[in-house]
mmCIF file of C-alpha atoms in Angstrom:
data_model
loop_
_atom_site.group_PDB
_atom_site.id
_atom_site.type_symbol
_atom_site.label_atom_id
_atom_site.label_comp_id
_atom_site.label_asym_id
_atom_site.label_seq_id
_atom_site.Cartn_x
_atom_site.Cartn_y
_atom_site.Cartn_z
ATOM 1 C CA VAL A 25 -50.671 -76.237 -252.309
ATOM 2 C CA ILE A 26 -51.399 -76.533 -256.037
ATOM 3 C CA SER A 27 -53.207 -79.873 -255.660
ATOM 4 C CA ARG A 28 -55.217 -78.413 -252.767
ATOM 5 C CA LYS A 29 -56.397 -75.505 -254.911
ATOM 6 C CA ILE A 30 -57.246 -77.783 -257.848
ATOM 7 C CA ALA A 31 -59.220 -80.274 -255.736
ATOM 8 C CA GLU A 32 -61.056 -77.433 -253.998
ATOM 9 C CA LYS A 33 -62.345 -76.230 -257.382
ATOM 10 C CA ILE A 34 -62.979 -79.568 -259.100
ATOM 11 C CA LEU A 35 -64.739 -81.579 -256.356
ATOM 12 C CA PRO A 36 -67.789 -79.269 -255.986
ATOM 13 C CA ARG A 37 -68.219 -79.294 -259.767
ATOM 14 C CA ILE A 38 -68.299 -83.107 -259.835
ATOM 15 C CA PHE A 39 -71.103 -83.094 -257.244
ATOM 16 C CA LYS A 40 -72.752 -79.930 -258.534
ATOM 17 C CA ALA A 41 -76.283 -81.360 -258.391
ATOM 18 C CA ILE A 42 -75.911 -82.242 -254.720
ATOM 19 C CA GLU A 43 -74.190 -78.971 -253.903
ATOM 20 C CA MET A 44 -77.122 -76.970 -255.280
ATOM 21 C CA GLY A 45 -79.499 -78.721 -252.878
ATOM 22 C CA SER A 46 -77.933 -77.478 -249.664
ATOM 23 C CA GLU A 47 -75.519 -74.856 -248.351
ATOM 24 C CA VAL A 48 -74.266 -77.440 -245.861
ATOM 25 C CA ALA A 49 -73.391 -79.795 -248.715
ATOM 26 C CA SER A 50 -71.664 -76.972 -250.584
ATOM 27 C CA LYS A 51 -69.498 -76.148 -247.559
ATOM 28 C CA ALA A 52 -68.777 -79.831 -246.895
ATOM 29 C CA LEU A 53 -67.673 -80.396 -250.485
ATOM 30 C CA LYS A 54 -65.423 -77.323 -250.419
ATOM 31 C CA ASN A 55 -63.747 -78.425 -247.181
ATOM 32 C CA SER A 56 -63.492 -82.001 -248.468
ATOM 33 C CA GLY A 57 -61.786 -80.700 -251.591
ATOM 34 C CA ARG A 58 -59.175 -78.899 -249.516
ATOM 35 C CA ALA A 59 -58.402 -81.971 -247.430
ATOM 36 C CA LEU A 60 -58.385 -84.231 -250.492
ATOM 37 C CA GLY A 61 -55.977 -81.837 -252.233
ATOM 38 C CA VAL A 62 -53.601 -82.032 -249.280
ATOM 39 C CA ALA A 63 -53.751 -85.833 -249.431
ATOM 40 C CA ILE A 64 -53.005 -85.819 -253.165
ATOM 41 C CA GLY A 65 -50.136 -83.367 -252.708
ATOM 42 C CA SER A 66 -48.647 -85.498 -249.922
ATOM 43 C CA GLY A 67 -48.951 -88.573 -252.128
ATOM 44 C CA ILE A 68 -47.153 -86.827 -254.973
ATOM 45 C CA GLY A 69 -44.409 -85.813 -252.515
ATOM 46 C CA LEU A 70 -44.017 -89.430 -251.412
ATOM 47 C CA MET A 71 -43.719 -90.550 -255.031
ATOM 48 C CA LEU A 72 -40.974 -87.985 -255.668
ATOM 49 C CA LEU A 73 -39.059 -89.134 -252.572
ATOM 50 C CA ASP A 74 -39.607 -92.829 -253.200
ATOM 51 C CA ASP A 75 -36.515 -93.434 -255.313
ATOM 52 C CA LEU A 76 -33.754 -92.576 -252.847
ATOM 53 C CA ASP A 77 -31.062 -93.917 -255.203
ATOM 54 C CA ASN A 78 -31.927 -91.227 -257.762
ATOM 55 C CA PRO A 79 -33.326 -88.422 -255.614
ATOM 56 C CA VAL A 80 -35.091 -85.551 -257.324
ATOM 57 C CA VAL A 81 -33.798 -83.154 -254.698
ATOM 58 C CA ILE A 82 -30.817 -83.312 -252.392
ATOM 59 C CA MET A 83 -31.503 -82.506 -248.746
ATOM 60 C CA PRO A 84 -29.906 -83.021 -245.344
ATOM 61 C CA ASP A 85 -30.053 -86.556 -243.944
ATOM 62 C CA LEU A 86 -32.266 -85.518 -241.024
ATOM 63 C CA ILE A 87 -34.904 -84.023 -243.317
ATOM 64 C CA GLU A 88 -34.560 -86.935 -245.744
ATOM 65 C CA SER A 89 -35.326 -89.428 -242.961
ATOM 66 C CA TRP A 90 -38.243 -87.538 -241.462
ATOM 67 C CA LEU A 91 -39.926 -85.985 -244.498
ATOM 68 C CA PRO A 92 -41.435 -89.215 -245.956
ATOM 69 C CA ASN A 93 -42.964 -90.054 -242.583
ATOM 70 C CA LEU A 94 -44.411 -86.560 -242.239
ATOM 71 C CA LEU A 95 -45.832 -86.700 -245.757
ATOM 72 C CA GLU A 96 -47.372 -90.135 -245.101
ATOM 73 C CA LEU A 97 -48.892 -88.922 -241.839
ATOM 74 C CA SER A 98 -50.182 -85.800 -243.572
ATOM 75 C CA MET A 99 -51.763 -87.897 -246.336
ATOM 76 C CA VAL A 100 -53.469 -90.274 -243.890
ATOM 77 C CA ILE A 101 -54.868 -87.465 -241.706
ATOM 78 C CA ALA A 102 -56.048 -85.556 -244.789
ATOM 79 C CA LEU A 103 -57.859 -88.662 -246.103
ATOM 80 C CA ILE A 104 -59.537 -89.177 -242.719
ATOM 81 C CA LEU A 105 -60.664 -85.535 -242.688
ATOM 82 C CA THR A 106 -61.949 -85.932 -246.252
ATOM 83 C CA ALA A 107 -64.041 -88.961 -245.270
ATOM 84 C CA PHE A 108 -65.254 -87.232 -242.086
ATOM 85 C CA ARG A 109 -66.363 -84.141 -243.992
ATOM 86 C CA PHE A 110 -68.028 -86.218 -246.704
ATOM 87 C CA VAL A 111 -70.474 -87.401 -244.016
ATOM 88 C CA GLY A 112 -72.065 -83.939 -244.159
ATOM 89 C CA ILE A 113 -73.152 -84.664 -247.735
ATOM 90 C CA ILE A 114 -75.318 -87.678 -246.773
ATOM 91 C CA PRO A 115 -78.562 -85.689 -246.128
ATOM 92 C CA SER A 116 -78.215 -83.752 -249.392
ATOM 93 C CA PHE A 117 -77.360 -86.912 -251.307
ATOM 94 C CA VAL A 118 -80.479 -88.689 -249.967
ATOM 95 C CA LEU A 119 -82.554 -85.565 -250.701
ATOM 96 C CA TRP A 120 -81.147 -85.508 -254.256
ATOM 97 C CA LEU A 121 -82.204 -89.142 -254.786
ATOM 98 C CA ASP A 122 -85.643 -88.652 -253.211
ATOM 99 C CA ASP A 123 -88.540 -88.421 -255.655
ATOM 100 C CA ASP A 124 -90.476 -85.625 -253.971
ATOM 101 C CA GLY A 125 -87.382 -83.642 -252.965
ATOM 102 C CA GLU A 126 -88.372 -83.570 -249.290
ATOM 103 C CA LEU A 127 -87.268 -85.880 -246.473
ATOM 104 C CA ASP A 128 -89.994 -87.310 -244.258
ATOM 105 C CA GLY A 129 -89.560 -88.167 -240.577
ATOM 106 C CA SER A 130 -88.440 -91.750 -241.266
ATOM 107 C CA GLN A 131 -85.793 -90.666 -243.765
ATOM 108 C CA LYS A 132 -84.470 -88.001 -241.379
ATOM 109 C CA THR A 133 -84.155 -90.633 -238.679
ATOM 110 C CA VAL A 134 -82.210 -93.031 -240.908
ATOM 111 C CA VAL A 135 -79.942 -90.243 -242.170
ATOM 112 C CA SER A 136 -79.180 -89.044 -238.636
ATOM 113 C CA ALA A 137 -78.323 -92.555 -237.478
ATOM 114 C CA ALA A 138 -76.246 -93.241 -240.602
ATOM 115 C CA GLU A 139 -74.212 -90.085 -239.983
ATOM 116 C CA SER A 140 -73.497 -91.125 -236.381
ATOM 117 C CA VAL A 141 -72.487 -94.670 -237.342
ATOM 118 C CA VAL A 142 -70.271 -93.575 -240.260
ATOM 119 C CA ARG A 143 -68.499 -90.967 -238.114
ATOM 120 C CA PHE A 144 -67.878 -93.588 -235.409
ATOM 121 C CA VAL A 145 -66.421 -96.056 -237.936
ATOM 122 C CA ILE A 146 -64.204 -93.368 -239.502
ATOM 123 C CA VAL A 147 -62.825 -92.352 -236.096
ATOM 124 C CA ILE A 148 -62.034 -95.966 -235.102
ATOM 125 C CA LEU A 149 -60.448 -96.967 -238.423
ATOM 126 C CA GLY A 150 -58.654 -93.622 -238.720
ATOM 127 C CA SER A 151 -57.145 -94.002 -235.264
ATOM 128 C CA VAL A 152 -55.798 -97.464 -236.158
ATOM 129 C CA VAL A 153 -54.302 -96.224 -239.448
ATOM 130 C CA VAL A 154 -52.692 -93.189 -237.792
ATOM 131 C CA ALA A 155 -51.225 -95.450 -235.083
ATOM 132 C CA GLY A 156 -49.731 -97.670 -237.779
ATOM 133 C CA THR A 157 -48.298 -94.658 -239.593
ATOM 134 C CA LEU A 158 -46.654 -93.448 -236.374
ATOM 135 C CA GLY A 159 -44.910 -96.814 -236.011
ATOM 136 C CA PHE A 160 -46.957 -98.441 -233.247
ATOM 137 C CA ASP A 161 -47.109 -102.246 -233.225
ATOM 138 C CA LEU A 162 -50.650 -102.872 -234.468
ATOM 139 C CA SER A 163 -50.777 -106.513 -233.345
ATOM 140 C CA THR A 164 -49.985 -105.523 -229.763
ATOM 141 C CA LEU A 165 -52.312 -102.538 -230.033
ATOM 142 C CA ILE A 166 -55.206 -104.640 -231.361
ATOM 143 C CA ALA A 167 -54.660 -107.278 -228.656
ATOM 144 C CA GLY A 168 -54.697 -104.564 -226.016
ATOM 145 C CA LEU A 169 -57.807 -103.056 -227.549
ATOM 146 C CA GLY A 170 -59.456 -106.485 -227.432
ATOM 147 C CA ILE A 171 -58.928 -106.846 -223.693
ATOM 148 C CA THR A 172 -59.804 -103.215 -223.064
ATOM 149 C CA GLY A 173 -62.831 -103.505 -225.330
ATOM 150 C CA LEU A 174 -64.124 -106.484 -223.352
ATOM 151 C CA ALA A 175 -63.817 -104.541 -220.099
ATOM 152 C CA ILE A 176 -65.500 -101.517 -221.650
ATOM 153 C CA ALA A 177 -68.284 -103.688 -223.097
ATOM 154 C CA LEU A 178 -69.015 -105.155 -219.659
ATOM 155 C CA ALA A 179 -69.014 -101.716 -218.085
ATOM 156 C CA ALA A 180 -71.102 -100.160 -220.847
ATOM 157 C CA LYS A 181 -73.675 -102.905 -221.417
ATOM 158 C CA ASP A 182 -76.525 -100.435 -220.903
ATOM 159 C CA THR A 183 -75.122 -98.169 -223.610
ATOM 160 C CA LEU A 184 -74.777 -101.137 -225.966
ATOM 161 C CA SER A 185 -78.381 -102.109 -225.194
ATOM 162 C CA ASN A 186 -79.471 -98.587 -226.108
ATOM 163 C CA ILE A 187 -77.563 -98.751 -229.410
ATOM 164 C CA PHE A 188 -79.163 -102.131 -230.152
ATOM 165 C CA GLY A 189 -82.549 -100.593 -229.367
ATOM 166 C CA ALA A 190 -81.864 -97.732 -231.800
ATOM 167 C CA THR A 191 -80.908 -100.267 -234.473
ATOM 168 C CA THR A 192 -84.164 -102.119 -233.857
ATOM 169 C CA VAL A 193 -86.171 -98.900 -234.229
ATOM 170 C CA LEU A 194 -84.409 -98.031 -237.484
ATOM 171 C CA LEU A 195 -84.925 -101.512 -238.946
ATOM 172 C CA ASP A 196 -88.489 -102.218 -237.748
ATOM 173 C CA ARG A 197 -89.643 -98.563 -237.890
ATOM 174 C CA PRO A 198 -92.392 -98.774 -235.242
ATOM 175 C CA PHE A 199 -92.422 -94.968 -235.364
ATOM 176 C CA LYS A 200 -90.627 -92.045 -236.979
ATOM 177 C CA VAL A 201 -89.837 -88.456 -236.125
ATOM 178 C CA GLY A 202 -93.106 -86.497 -235.869
ATOM 179 C CA ASP A 203 -95.319 -89.446 -234.801
ATOM 180 C CA TRP A 204 -97.424 -89.245 -231.630
ATOM 181 C CA VAL A 205 -96.680 -92.340 -229.556
ATOM 182 C CA ILE A 206 -97.486 -93.930 -226.194
ATOM 183 C CA ILE A 207 -94.618 -95.972 -224.720
ATOM 184 C CA ASP A 208 -95.486 -97.403 -221.323
ATOM 185 C CA SER A 209 -96.481 -94.309 -219.295
ATOM 186 C CA VAL A 210 -94.810 -91.853 -221.701
ATOM 187 C CA GLU A 211 -96.952 -90.088 -224.306
ATOM 188 C CA GLY A 212 -95.902 -87.406 -226.779
ATOM 189 C CA GLU A 213 -94.420 -86.488 -230.167
ATOM 190 C CA VAL A 214 -91.147 -88.082 -231.277
ATOM 191 C CA MET A 215 -88.573 -85.296 -231.685
ATOM 192 C CA GLU A 216 -85.341 -87.169 -232.347
ATOM 193 C CA ILE A 217 -84.070 -90.751 -232.464
ATOM 194 C CA GLY A 218 -80.424 -91.020 -231.468
ATOM 195 C CA LEU A 219 -78.089 -93.963 -230.967
ATOM 196 C CA ARG A 220 -78.592 -93.956 -227.190
ATOM 197 C CA THR A 221 -81.888 -92.193 -226.480
ATOM 198 C CA THR A 222 -85.121 -91.081 -228.115
ATOM 199 C CA LEU A 223 -86.472 -87.620 -227.302
ATOM 200 C CA ILE A 224 -90.249 -87.256 -226.883
ATOM 201 C CA ARG A 225 -92.096 -83.963 -226.373
ATOM 202 C CA SER A 226 -95.125 -84.418 -224.118
ATOM 203 C CA SER A 227 -98.453 -82.579 -224.290
ATOM 204 C CA LEU A 228 -97.182 -80.343 -221.459
ATOM 205 C CA ASP A 229 -94.304 -79.263 -223.774
ATOM 206 C CA THR A 230 -91.710 -81.056 -221.657
ATOM 207 C CA VAL A 231 -88.990 -83.179 -223.282
ATOM 208 C CA ILE A 232 -88.764 -86.802 -222.096
ATOM 209 C CA THR A 233 -85.553 -88.751 -222.697
ATOM 210 C CA MET A 234 -86.384 -92.391 -223.380
ATOM 211 C CA PRO A 235 -83.481 -94.937 -223.318
ATOM 212 C CA ASN A 236 -83.605 -96.946 -226.539
ATOM 213 C CA ALA A 237 -83.116 -100.184 -224.580
ATOM 214 C CA ASN A 238 -86.701 -99.765 -223.310
ATOM 215 C CA LEU A 239 -88.045 -99.809 -226.861
ATOM 216 C CA THR A 240 -87.125 -103.467 -227.436
ATOM 217 C CA SER A 241 -89.265 -104.769 -224.552
ATOM 218 C CA THR A 242 -92.084 -102.218 -224.242
ATOM 219 C CA PRO A 243 -95.221 -102.091 -226.435
ATOM 220 C CA VAL A 244 -95.364 -98.956 -228.582
ATOM 221 C CA GLU A 245 -98.736 -97.457 -229.509
ATOM 222 C CA ASN A 246 -98.280 -95.261 -232.572
ATOM 223 C CA TRP A 247 -101.126 -92.840 -233.234
ATOM 224 C CA GLY A 248 -99.349 -91.633 -236.376
ATOM 225 C CA LYS A 249 -100.003 -94.938 -238.166
ATOM 226 C CA ARG A 250 -103.773 -94.751 -237.874
ATOM 227 C CA ARG A 251 -105.554 -95.452 -241.168
ATOM 228 C CA PHE A 252 -108.597 -93.474 -240.025
ATOM 229 C CA ARG A 253 -110.040 -91.612 -237.033
ATOM 230 C CA ARG A 254 -113.232 -93.125 -235.643
ATOM 231 C CA TRP A 255 -115.821 -90.907 -233.929
ATOM 232 C CA GLN A 256 -118.976 -92.146 -232.185
ATOM 233 C CA PRO A 257 -121.099 -89.193 -231.065
ATOM 234 C CA GLU A 258 -124.468 -89.624 -229.355
ATOM 235 C CA PHE A 259 -127.457 -87.296 -229.601
ATOM 236 C CA LYS A 260 -130.211 -87.389 -226.982
ATOM 237 C CA LEU A 261 -133.632 -86.294 -228.209
ATOM 238 C CA ASP A 262 -136.710 -85.528 -226.166
ATOM 239 C CA ILE A 263 -138.701 -88.690 -225.295
ATOM 240 C CA ASN A 264 -141.893 -87.192 -226.767
ATOM 241 C CA SER A 265 -140.345 -86.755 -230.250
ATOM 242 C CA ASP A 266 -142.262 -88.087 -233.263
ATOM 243 C CA PRO A 267 -140.767 -91.475 -234.375
ATOM 244 C CA ASN A 268 -141.216 -90.586 -238.065
ATOM 245 C CA LEU A 269 -139.325 -87.339 -237.596
ATOM 246 C CA ILE A 270 -136.576 -89.250 -235.775
ATOM 247 C CA LYS A 271 -136.250 -91.579 -238.777
ATOM 248 C CA THR A 272 -135.973 -88.556 -241.050
ATOM 249 C CA PHE A 273 -133.413 -87.057 -238.674
ATOM 250 C CA CYS A 274 -131.268 -90.242 -238.756
ATOM 251 C CA ALA A 275 -131.492 -90.427 -242.536
ATOM 252 C CA GLY A 276 -130.362 -86.798 -242.743
ATOM 253 C CA ILE A 277 -127.295 -87.524 -240.584
ATOM 254 C CA ILE A 278 -126.379 -90.518 -242.774
ATOM 255 C CA SER A 279 -126.714 -88.309 -245.853
ATOM 256 C CA MET A 280 -124.398 -85.715 -244.250
ATOM 257 C CA ILE A 281 -121.792 -88.426 -243.565
ATOM 258 C CA GLU A 282 -121.954 -89.791 -247.114
ATOM 259 C CA LYS A 283 -121.635 -86.362 -248.731
ATOM 260 C CA HIS A 284 -118.827 -85.114 -246.470
ATOM 261 C CA ASP A 285 -115.453 -84.738 -248.219
ATOM 262 C CA LEU A 286 -113.436 -85.859 -245.163
ATOM 263 C CA THR A 287 -115.267 -89.103 -244.295
ATOM 264 C CA MET A 288 -114.398 -92.656 -245.343
ATOM 265 C CA LYS A 289 -115.697 -96.231 -244.863
ATOM 266 C CA LYS A 290 -119.169 -94.875 -245.516
ATOM 267 C CA ASP A 291 -120.663 -98.368 -245.718
ATOM 268 C CA SER A 292 -119.695 -98.860 -242.066
ATOM 269 C CA SER A 293 -121.072 -95.500 -240.949
ATOM 270 C CA PHE A 294 -124.516 -95.215 -239.407
ATOM 271 C CA ALA A 295 -126.939 -93.083 -237.372
ATOM 272 C CA ARG A 296 -129.575 -95.137 -235.524
ATOM 273 C CA VAL A 297 -131.648 -95.175 -232.348
ATOM 274 C CA SER A 298 -129.386 -97.001 -229.897
ATOM 275 C CA SER A 299 -131.456 -96.878 -226.706
ATOM 276 C CA LEU A 300 -134.597 -95.522 -225.070
ATOM 277 C CA GLY A 301 -134.563 -93.998 -221.614
ATOM 278 C CA PRO A 302 -137.275 -92.665 -219.352
ATOM 279 C CA ASP A 303 -136.638 -89.134 -220.569
ATOM 280 C CA ALA A 304 -134.591 -89.399 -223.799
ATOM 281 C CA ILE A 305 -134.158 -91.175 -227.108
ATOM 282 C CA VAL A 306 -130.453 -91.822 -227.787
ATOM 283 C CA ILE A 307 -129.199 -91.643 -231.396
ATOM 284 C CA GLY A 308 -125.832 -93.401 -231.809
ATOM 285 C CA CYS A 309 -123.573 -92.492 -234.746
ATOM 286 C CA ASN A 310 -120.436 -94.003 -236.254
ATOM 287 C CA VAL A 311 -118.158 -91.758 -238.365
ATOM 288 C CA TYR A 312 -114.717 -92.433 -239.891
ATOM 289 C CA TRP A 313 -112.598 -89.370 -240.675
ATOM 290 C CA ASP A 314 -109.966 -89.497 -243.406
ATOM 291 C CA ILE A 315 -107.858 -86.887 -241.596
ATOM 292 C CA SER A 316 -104.222 -86.829 -240.438
ATOM 293 C CA ASN A 317 -104.291 -83.532 -238.546
ATOM 294 C CA GLY A 318 -105.918 -82.998 -235.151
ATOM 295 C CA ASN A 319 -106.919 -79.385 -235.826
ATOM 296 C CA VAL A 320 -108.608 -80.342 -239.077
ATOM 297 C CA GLU A 321 -110.515 -83.097 -237.264
ATOM 298 C CA LYS A 322 -111.733 -80.682 -234.567
ATOM 299 C CA GLU A 323 -112.941 -78.229 -237.223
ATOM 300 C CA ALA A 324 -114.723 -81.018 -239.116
ATOM 301 C CA ARG A 325 -116.425 -82.202 -235.910
ATOM 302 C CA GLU A 326 -117.569 -78.682 -235.083
ATOM 303 C CA ASN A 327 -119.122 -78.165 -238.531
ATOM 304 C CA PHE A 328 -120.741 -81.593 -238.343
ATOM 305 C CA LEU A 329 -122.319 -80.885 -234.929
ATOM 306 C CA LEU A 330 -123.610 -77.518 -236.035
ATOM 307 C CA SER A 331 -125.165 -79.171 -239.087
ATOM 308 C CA VAL A 332 -126.834 -81.740 -236.824
ATOM 309 C CA MET A 333 -128.302 -78.891 -234.757
ATOM 310 C CA SER A 334 -129.725 -77.289 -237.893
ATOM 311 C CA LEU A 335 -131.093 -80.649 -239.039
ATOM 312 C CA ALA A 336 -132.868 -81.139 -235.699
ATOM 313 C CA LYS A 337 -134.461 -77.670 -235.941
ATOM 314 C CA ASP A 338 -135.583 -78.313 -239.511
ATOM 315 C CA ASN A 339 -137.340 -81.492 -238.303
ATOM 316 C CA LYS A 340 -138.802 -79.685 -235.251
ATOM 317 C CA LEU A 341 -136.964 -81.970 -232.856
ATOM 318 C CA GLU A 342 -135.701 -80.932 -229.443
ATOM 319 C CA PHE A 343 -132.650 -82.288 -227.679
ATOM 320 C CA HIS A 344 -133.140 -83.823 -224.255
ATOM 321 C CA ASP A 345 -133.056 -81.338 -221.390
ATOM 322 C CA PRO A 346 -132.443 -83.101 -218.033
ATOM 323 C CA ARG A 347 -133.992 -80.132 -216.246
ATOM 324 C CA LYS A 348 -137.418 -80.956 -217.703
ATOM 325 C CA ARG A 349 -139.574 -83.632 -216.146
ATOM 326 C CA HIS A 350 -142.031 -85.690 -218.181
ATOM 327 C CA ASN A 351 -145.214 -87.193 -216.791
#
């Protein structure tokens, strides 16, 4: 009890910087301290009972034979609980090490997967250690687990394929949480990447569950990794427009592109006459937006189009009206 109280107080102070970053980490450290204190107390009890020739306390034979085993079992279970609860500190620890103090989608994905893998390993190893503490024959147990594991592996090959797919995603990082992707016929925003499935929210606000095994053999188009957003609008002017005014109009559009704060690759941008029709002169444009948000892009396009309208009026140019006929 004393060691439990001491560890409960000391452990959060050792990791004070991490504890301050998250309430979850604070709670995990407090619970870890309790479990660790129980493990330390059980270990101290085992040390006191170790020398049976010179016992510290005299007790009945039944208690003397069972107490060391109970203390050992208590220590092992407490250590497993300590390790299991320490997993809850991983996100806060990564956040503490991060330079900007905020986890992006890729980091959240790795942390989530790391938590799942570490918990799985702790459960497997803990079960083996507890079995050994209870007196089971580990060699027979491991041999049995080997045969059983082979049968389970054959029966659960799809699950293993999904786990392998998740590992591939985490290592290659074709996308991260928050990216907009197209995988085969599925399109939407990546919500979560688990060990077995990846959740994608579609444009209709439905959630699509994608088996990770599909990700290893299907091309993934990631709109979140675009370096720029290309836009190629066309403006149709009346066929009777003055060619000199059209040149001035095109030069004005190029000037608007070059002066805009949200455009890039300005050397590759243009506004030129692309074709002549029986009723219209077509002005083709090429614009590259340095924008990562769809709403911002729509607002920038709207302002750009309205500016083009004003530019056409200033140059006394009319847009093509298909209802008018020219002789």
